[in-house]
CSV table of C-alpha atoms in Angstrom, one decimal:
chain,number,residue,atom,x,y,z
A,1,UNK,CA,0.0,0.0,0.0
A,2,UNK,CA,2.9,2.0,0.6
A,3,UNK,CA,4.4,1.9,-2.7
A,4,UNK,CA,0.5,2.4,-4.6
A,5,UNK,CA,0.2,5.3,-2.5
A,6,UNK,CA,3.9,6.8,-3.1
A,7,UNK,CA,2.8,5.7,-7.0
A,8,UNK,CA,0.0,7.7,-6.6
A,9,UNK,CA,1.2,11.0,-4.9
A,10,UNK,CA,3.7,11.5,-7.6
A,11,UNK,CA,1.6,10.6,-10.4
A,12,UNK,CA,-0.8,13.1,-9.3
A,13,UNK,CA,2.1,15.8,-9.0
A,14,UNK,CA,3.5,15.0,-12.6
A,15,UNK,CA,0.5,15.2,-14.5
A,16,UNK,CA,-0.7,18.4,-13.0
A,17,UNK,CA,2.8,19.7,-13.9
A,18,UNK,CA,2.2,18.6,-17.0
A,19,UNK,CA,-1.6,19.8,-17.1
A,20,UNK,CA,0.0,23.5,-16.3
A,21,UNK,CA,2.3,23.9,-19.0
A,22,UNK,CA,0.4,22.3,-21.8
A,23,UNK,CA,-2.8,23.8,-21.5
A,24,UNK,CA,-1.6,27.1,-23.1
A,25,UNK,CA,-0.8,25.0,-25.8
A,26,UNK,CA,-3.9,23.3,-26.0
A,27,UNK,CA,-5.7,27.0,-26.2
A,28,UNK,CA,-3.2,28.4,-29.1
A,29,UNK,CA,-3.6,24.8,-31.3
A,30,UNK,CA,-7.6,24.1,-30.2
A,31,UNK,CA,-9.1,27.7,-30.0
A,32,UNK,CA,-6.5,29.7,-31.9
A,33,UNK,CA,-5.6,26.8,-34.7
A,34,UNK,CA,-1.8,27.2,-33.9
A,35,UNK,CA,0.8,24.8,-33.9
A,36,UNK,CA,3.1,25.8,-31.2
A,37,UNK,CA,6.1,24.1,-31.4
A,38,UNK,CA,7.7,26.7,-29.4
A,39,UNK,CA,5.6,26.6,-26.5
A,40,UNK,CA,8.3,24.7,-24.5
A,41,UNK,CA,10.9,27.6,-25.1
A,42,UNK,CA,8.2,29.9,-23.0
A,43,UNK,CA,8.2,27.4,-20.2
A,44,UNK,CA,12.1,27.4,-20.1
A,45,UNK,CA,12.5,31.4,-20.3
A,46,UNK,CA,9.7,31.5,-17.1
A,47,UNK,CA,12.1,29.1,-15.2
A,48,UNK,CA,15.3,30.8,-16.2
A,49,UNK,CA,14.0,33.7,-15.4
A,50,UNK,CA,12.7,32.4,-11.9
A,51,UNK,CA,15.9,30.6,-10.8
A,52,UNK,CA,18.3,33.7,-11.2
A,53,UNK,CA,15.6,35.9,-9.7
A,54,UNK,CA,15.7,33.9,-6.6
A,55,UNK,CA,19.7,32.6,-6.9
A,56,UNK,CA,21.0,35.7,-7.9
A,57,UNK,CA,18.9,38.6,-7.2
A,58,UNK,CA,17.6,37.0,-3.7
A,59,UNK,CA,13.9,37.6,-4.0
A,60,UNK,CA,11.4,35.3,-2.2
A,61,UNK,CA,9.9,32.6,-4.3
A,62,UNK,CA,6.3,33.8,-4.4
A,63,UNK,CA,8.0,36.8,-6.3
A,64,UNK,CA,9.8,35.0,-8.7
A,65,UNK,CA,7.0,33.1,-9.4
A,66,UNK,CA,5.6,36.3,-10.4
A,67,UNK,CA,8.2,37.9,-12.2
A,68,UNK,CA,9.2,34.7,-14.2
A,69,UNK,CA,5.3,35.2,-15.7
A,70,UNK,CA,5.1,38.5,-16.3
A,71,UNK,CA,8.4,39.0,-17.5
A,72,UNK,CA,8.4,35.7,-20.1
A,73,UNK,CA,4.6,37.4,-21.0
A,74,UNK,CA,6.3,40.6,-22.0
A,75,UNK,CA,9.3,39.0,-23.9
A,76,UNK,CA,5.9,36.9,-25.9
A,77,UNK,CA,4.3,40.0,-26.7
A,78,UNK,CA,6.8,41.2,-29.9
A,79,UNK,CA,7.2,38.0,-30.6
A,80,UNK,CA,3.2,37.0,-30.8
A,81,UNK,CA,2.8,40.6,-33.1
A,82,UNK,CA,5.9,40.4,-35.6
A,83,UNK,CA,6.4,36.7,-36.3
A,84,UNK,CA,3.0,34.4,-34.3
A,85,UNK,CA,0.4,37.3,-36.6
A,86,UNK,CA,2.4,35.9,-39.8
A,87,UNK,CA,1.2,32.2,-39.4
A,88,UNK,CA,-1.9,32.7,-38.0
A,89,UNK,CA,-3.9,31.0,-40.5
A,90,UNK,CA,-1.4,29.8,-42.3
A,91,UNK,CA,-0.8,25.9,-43.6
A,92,UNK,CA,0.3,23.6,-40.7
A,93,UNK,CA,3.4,23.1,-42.0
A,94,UNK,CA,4.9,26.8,-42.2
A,95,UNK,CA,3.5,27.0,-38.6
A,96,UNK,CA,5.8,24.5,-37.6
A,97,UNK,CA,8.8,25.6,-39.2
A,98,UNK,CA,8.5,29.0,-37.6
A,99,UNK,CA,7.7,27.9,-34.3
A,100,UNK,CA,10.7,25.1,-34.2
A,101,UNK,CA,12.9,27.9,-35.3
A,102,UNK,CA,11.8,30.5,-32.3
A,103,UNK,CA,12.5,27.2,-29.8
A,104,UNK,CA,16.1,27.1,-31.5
A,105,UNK,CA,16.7,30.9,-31.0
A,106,UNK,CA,15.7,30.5,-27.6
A,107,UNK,CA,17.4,27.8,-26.7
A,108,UNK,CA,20.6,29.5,-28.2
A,109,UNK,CA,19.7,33.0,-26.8
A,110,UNK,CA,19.1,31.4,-22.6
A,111,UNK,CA,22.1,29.6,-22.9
A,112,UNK,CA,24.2,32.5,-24.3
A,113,UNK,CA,22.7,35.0,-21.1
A,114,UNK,CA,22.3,32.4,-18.6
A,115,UNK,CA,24.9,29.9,-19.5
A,116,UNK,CA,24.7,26.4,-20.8
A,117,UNK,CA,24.1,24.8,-17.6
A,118,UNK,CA,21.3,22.9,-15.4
A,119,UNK,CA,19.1,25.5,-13.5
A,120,UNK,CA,17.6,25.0,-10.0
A,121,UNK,CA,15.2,27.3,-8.5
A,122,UNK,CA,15.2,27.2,-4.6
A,123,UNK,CA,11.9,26.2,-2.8
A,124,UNK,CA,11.1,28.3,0.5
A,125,UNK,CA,11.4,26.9,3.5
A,126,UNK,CA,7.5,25.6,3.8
A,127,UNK,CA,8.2,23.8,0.4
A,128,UNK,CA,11.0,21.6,1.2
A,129,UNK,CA,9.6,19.3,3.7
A,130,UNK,CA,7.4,16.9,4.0
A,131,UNK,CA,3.8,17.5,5.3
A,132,UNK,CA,2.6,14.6,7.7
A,133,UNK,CA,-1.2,13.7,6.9
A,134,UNK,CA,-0.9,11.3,9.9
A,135,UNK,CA,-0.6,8.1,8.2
A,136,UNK,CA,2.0,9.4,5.4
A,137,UNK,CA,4.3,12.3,4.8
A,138,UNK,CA,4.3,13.8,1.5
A,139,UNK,CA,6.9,16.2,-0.2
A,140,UNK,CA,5.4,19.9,0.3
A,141,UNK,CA,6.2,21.1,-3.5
A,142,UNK,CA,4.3,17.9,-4.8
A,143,UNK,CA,1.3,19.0,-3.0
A,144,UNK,CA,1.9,22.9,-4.0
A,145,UNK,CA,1.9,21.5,-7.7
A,146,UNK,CA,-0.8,19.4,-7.3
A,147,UNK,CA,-2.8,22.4,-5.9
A,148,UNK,CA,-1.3,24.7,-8.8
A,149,UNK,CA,-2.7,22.2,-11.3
A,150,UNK,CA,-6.3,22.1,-10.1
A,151,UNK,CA,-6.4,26.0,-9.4
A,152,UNK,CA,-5.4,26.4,-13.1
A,153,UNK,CA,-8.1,24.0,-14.4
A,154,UNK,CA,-11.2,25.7,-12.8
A,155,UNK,CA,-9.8,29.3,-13.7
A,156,UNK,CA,-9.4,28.4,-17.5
A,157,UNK,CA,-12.6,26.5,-17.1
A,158,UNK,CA,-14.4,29.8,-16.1
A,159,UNK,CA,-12.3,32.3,-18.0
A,160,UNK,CA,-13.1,30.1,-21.3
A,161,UNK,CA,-16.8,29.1,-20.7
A,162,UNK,CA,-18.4,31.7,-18.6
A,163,UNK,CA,-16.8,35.5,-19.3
A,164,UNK,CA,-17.2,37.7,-22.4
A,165,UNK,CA,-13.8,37.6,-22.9
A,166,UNK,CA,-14.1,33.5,-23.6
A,167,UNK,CA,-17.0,34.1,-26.2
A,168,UNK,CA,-15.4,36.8,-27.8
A,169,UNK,CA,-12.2,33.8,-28.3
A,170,UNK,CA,-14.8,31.1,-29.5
A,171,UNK,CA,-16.6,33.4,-31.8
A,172,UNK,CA,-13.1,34.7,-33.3
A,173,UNK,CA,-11.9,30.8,-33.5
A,174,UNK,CA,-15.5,29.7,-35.4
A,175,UNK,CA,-15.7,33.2,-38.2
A,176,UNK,CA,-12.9,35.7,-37.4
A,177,UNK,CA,-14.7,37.9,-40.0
A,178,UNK,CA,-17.9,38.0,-38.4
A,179,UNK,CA,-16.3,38.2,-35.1
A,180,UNK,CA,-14.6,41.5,-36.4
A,181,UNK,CA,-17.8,42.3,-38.4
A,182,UNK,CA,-19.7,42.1,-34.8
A,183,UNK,CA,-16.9,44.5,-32.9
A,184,UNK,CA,-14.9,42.2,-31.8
A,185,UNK,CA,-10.9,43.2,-31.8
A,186,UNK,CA,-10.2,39.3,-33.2
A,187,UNK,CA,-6.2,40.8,-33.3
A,188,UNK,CA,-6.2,41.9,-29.0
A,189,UNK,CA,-8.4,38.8,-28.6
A,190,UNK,CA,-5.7,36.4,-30.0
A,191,UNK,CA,-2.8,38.4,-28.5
A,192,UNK,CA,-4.5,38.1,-24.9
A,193,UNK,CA,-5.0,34.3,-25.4
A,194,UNK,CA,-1.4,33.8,-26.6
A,195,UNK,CA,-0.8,36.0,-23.5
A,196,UNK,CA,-2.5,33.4,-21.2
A,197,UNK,CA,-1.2,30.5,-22.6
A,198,UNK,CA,2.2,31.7,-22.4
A,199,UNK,CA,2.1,33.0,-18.9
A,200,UNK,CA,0.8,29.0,-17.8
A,201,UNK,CA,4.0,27.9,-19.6
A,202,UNK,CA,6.3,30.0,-17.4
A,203,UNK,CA,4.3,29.4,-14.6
A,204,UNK,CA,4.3,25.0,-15.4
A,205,UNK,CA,7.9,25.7,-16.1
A,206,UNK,CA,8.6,27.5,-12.2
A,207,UNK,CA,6.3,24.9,-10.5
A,208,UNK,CA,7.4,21.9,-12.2
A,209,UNK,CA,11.2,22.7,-11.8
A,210,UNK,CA,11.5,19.9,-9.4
A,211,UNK,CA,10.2,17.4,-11.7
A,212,UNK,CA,10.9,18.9,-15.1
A,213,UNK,CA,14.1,20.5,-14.7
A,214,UNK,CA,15.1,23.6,-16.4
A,215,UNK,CA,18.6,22.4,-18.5
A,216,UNK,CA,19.6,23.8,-21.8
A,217,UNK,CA,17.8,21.6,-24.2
A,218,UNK,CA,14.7,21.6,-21.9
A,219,UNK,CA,12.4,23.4,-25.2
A,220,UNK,CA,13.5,20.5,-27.0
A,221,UNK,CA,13.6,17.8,-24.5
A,222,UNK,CA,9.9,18.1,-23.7
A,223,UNK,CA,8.7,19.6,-26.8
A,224,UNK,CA,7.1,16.1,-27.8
A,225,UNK,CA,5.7,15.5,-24.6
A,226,UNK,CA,3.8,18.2,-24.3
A,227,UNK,CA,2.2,18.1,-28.2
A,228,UNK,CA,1.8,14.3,-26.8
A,229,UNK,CA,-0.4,15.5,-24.5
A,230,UNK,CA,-2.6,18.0,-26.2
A,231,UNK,CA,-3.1,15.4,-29.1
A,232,UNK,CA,-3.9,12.4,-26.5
A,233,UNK,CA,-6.5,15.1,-24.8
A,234,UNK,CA,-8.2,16.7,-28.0
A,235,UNK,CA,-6.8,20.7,-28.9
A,236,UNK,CA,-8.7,23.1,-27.3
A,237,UNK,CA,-10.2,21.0,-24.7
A,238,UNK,CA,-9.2,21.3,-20.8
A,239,UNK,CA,-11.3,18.8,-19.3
A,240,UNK,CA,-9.3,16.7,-22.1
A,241,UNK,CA,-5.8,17.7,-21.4
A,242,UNK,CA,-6.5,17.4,-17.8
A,243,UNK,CA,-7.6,13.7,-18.4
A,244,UNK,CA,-4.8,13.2,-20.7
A,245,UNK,CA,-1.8,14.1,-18.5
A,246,UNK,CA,-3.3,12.5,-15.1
A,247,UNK,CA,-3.9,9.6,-17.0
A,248,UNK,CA,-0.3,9.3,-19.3
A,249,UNK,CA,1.1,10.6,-16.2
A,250,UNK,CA,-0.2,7.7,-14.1
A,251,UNK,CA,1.1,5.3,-16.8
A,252,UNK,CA,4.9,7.0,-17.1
A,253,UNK,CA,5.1,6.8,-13.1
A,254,UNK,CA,3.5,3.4,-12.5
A,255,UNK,CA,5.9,2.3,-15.6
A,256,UNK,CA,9.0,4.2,-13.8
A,257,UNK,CA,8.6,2.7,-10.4
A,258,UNK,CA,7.9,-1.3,-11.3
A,259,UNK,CA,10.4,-1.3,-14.8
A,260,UNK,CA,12.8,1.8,-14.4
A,261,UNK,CA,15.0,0.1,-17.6
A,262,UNK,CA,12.1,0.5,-19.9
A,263,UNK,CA,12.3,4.1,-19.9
A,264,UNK,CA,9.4,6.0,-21.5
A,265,UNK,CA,7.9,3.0,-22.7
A,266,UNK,CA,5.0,2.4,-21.1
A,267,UNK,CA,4.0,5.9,-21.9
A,268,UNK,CA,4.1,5.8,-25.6
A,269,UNK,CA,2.5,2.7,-25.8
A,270,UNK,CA,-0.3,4.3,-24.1
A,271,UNK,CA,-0.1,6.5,-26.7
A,272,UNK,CA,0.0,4.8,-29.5
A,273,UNK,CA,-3.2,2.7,-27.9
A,274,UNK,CA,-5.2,5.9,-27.0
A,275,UNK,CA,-4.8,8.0,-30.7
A,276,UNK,CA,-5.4,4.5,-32.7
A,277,UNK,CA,-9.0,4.1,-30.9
A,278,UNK,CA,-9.3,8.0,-30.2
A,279,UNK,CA,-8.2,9.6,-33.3
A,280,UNK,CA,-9.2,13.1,-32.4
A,281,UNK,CA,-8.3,12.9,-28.8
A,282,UNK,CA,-10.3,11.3,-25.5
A,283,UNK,CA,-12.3,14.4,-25.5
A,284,UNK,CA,-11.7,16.1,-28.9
A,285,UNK,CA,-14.5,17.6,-31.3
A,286,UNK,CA,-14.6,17.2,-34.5
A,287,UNK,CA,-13.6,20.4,-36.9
């Protein structure tokens, strides 16, 4: 029971890591029909950014949290309006060329500022320890990212399904020229969504530093993993991603613990399973 539970635990922490940085790209290839190759790169800036904020400028966590966000948010924003504006639209193909050249400039770019080398970010004191629930202790920053995860699914949720702001992105996704023809600003609308999902990438990125570290190659690394996920969820949907990365999560640590030598094995088989009997996703719509 011991090992189901410490299975468990950290399956639950890794797929809500993994839930917080691939939603954003969920939104940009689901609702805004872009395929973000780069969205990994966004995730590493957020954590480079966090880790010399707190190693080398000495601020407090919570505020590198919050720096690493808005800062890699305002690095997006030329980026989205001179080169993302180009391709929106455009044939799949050209999308991904572009974006897998951004993820090699930024790759090149970190590692030129920050240097070529593995960076930690420091947990606070209440977020190194265990927390004792009385019949087990668990790591403190697997519950933080655990609670990260779930906060971020109900506030997308909402923000998505239940403001103007998430009609006005569903109504520019369906007919961008009614949309406009209606008043809607489709060009601020698309910006603020690439916005969002950019800031969840640096924030996934910050959170899930303990079990995604932030290395050199980590836009690369991942990159699969997380277009994995979106794929194995259905673009655009939450409720799918989230089911997507607890459940491929779940499969990746059970596989880890019982067969370390198989590697990721275990978790693209489930892949391979899920997309040839779900071609559009678990919870995926058709187009």
């Amino acid at each position: 029971m011991q090992t189901v539970f410490s299975i468990a635990i950290d399956a639950l922490a890794y797929g809500m890591v993994l839930f917080v940085i691939s939603i954003g790209l969920s939104v940009t290839m689901g609702l805004m029909r872009v395929v973000n190759l780069a969205h990994g790169a966004f995730a590493m800036i957020g954590g480079y950014i966090a880790s010399y904020a707190v190693r080398d400028l000495g601020l407090a966590y919570g505020f590198a949290v919050l720096l690493a966000v808005f800062a890699t948010i305002i690095i997006a924003i030329p980026v989205e309006r001179l080169l993302y504006r180009r391709i929106y639209g455009a044939p799949e193909l050209t999308q991904v060329l572009m974006t897998i050249g951004i993820t090699f400039c930024v790759i090149g770019i970190a590692n030129y500022v920050f240097g070529p080398t593995l960076k930690t970010i420091p947990l606070p004191e209440h977020l190194r320890g265990p927390v004792d629930l009385g019949f087990r202790s668990i790591a403190a920053h697997k519950l933080f990212a655990i609670g990260c995860g779930a906060t971020v699914a109900l506030a997308l949720w909402y923000l998505i399904e239940r403001t103007s702001f998430g009609v006005k992105l569903r109504a520019s996704v369906d007919n961008a020229s009614m949309a406009a023809a209606l008043g809607v600003r489709t060009q601020v609308v698309y910006a603020a969504s690439f916005a969002v999902a950019v800031g969840l990438a640096a924030f996934g990125g910050v959170v899930g530093a303990e079990l995604l570290p932030i290395e050199p190659y980590y836009a690369l690394r991942y990159m699969v993993t997380f277009l994995v996920v979106v794929s194995v969820g259905g673009a655009g949907s939450i409720a799918g991603a989230l089911l997507a990365c607890l459940l491929l999560g779940g499969i990746d640590t059970t596989g880890r613990y019982l067969m370390p030598e198989y590697g990721e094995f275990f978790f693209y088989l489930a892949v391979i399973v899920i997309v040839s009997f779900f071609p559009r996703g678990l919870l995926g719509k058709a187009n």
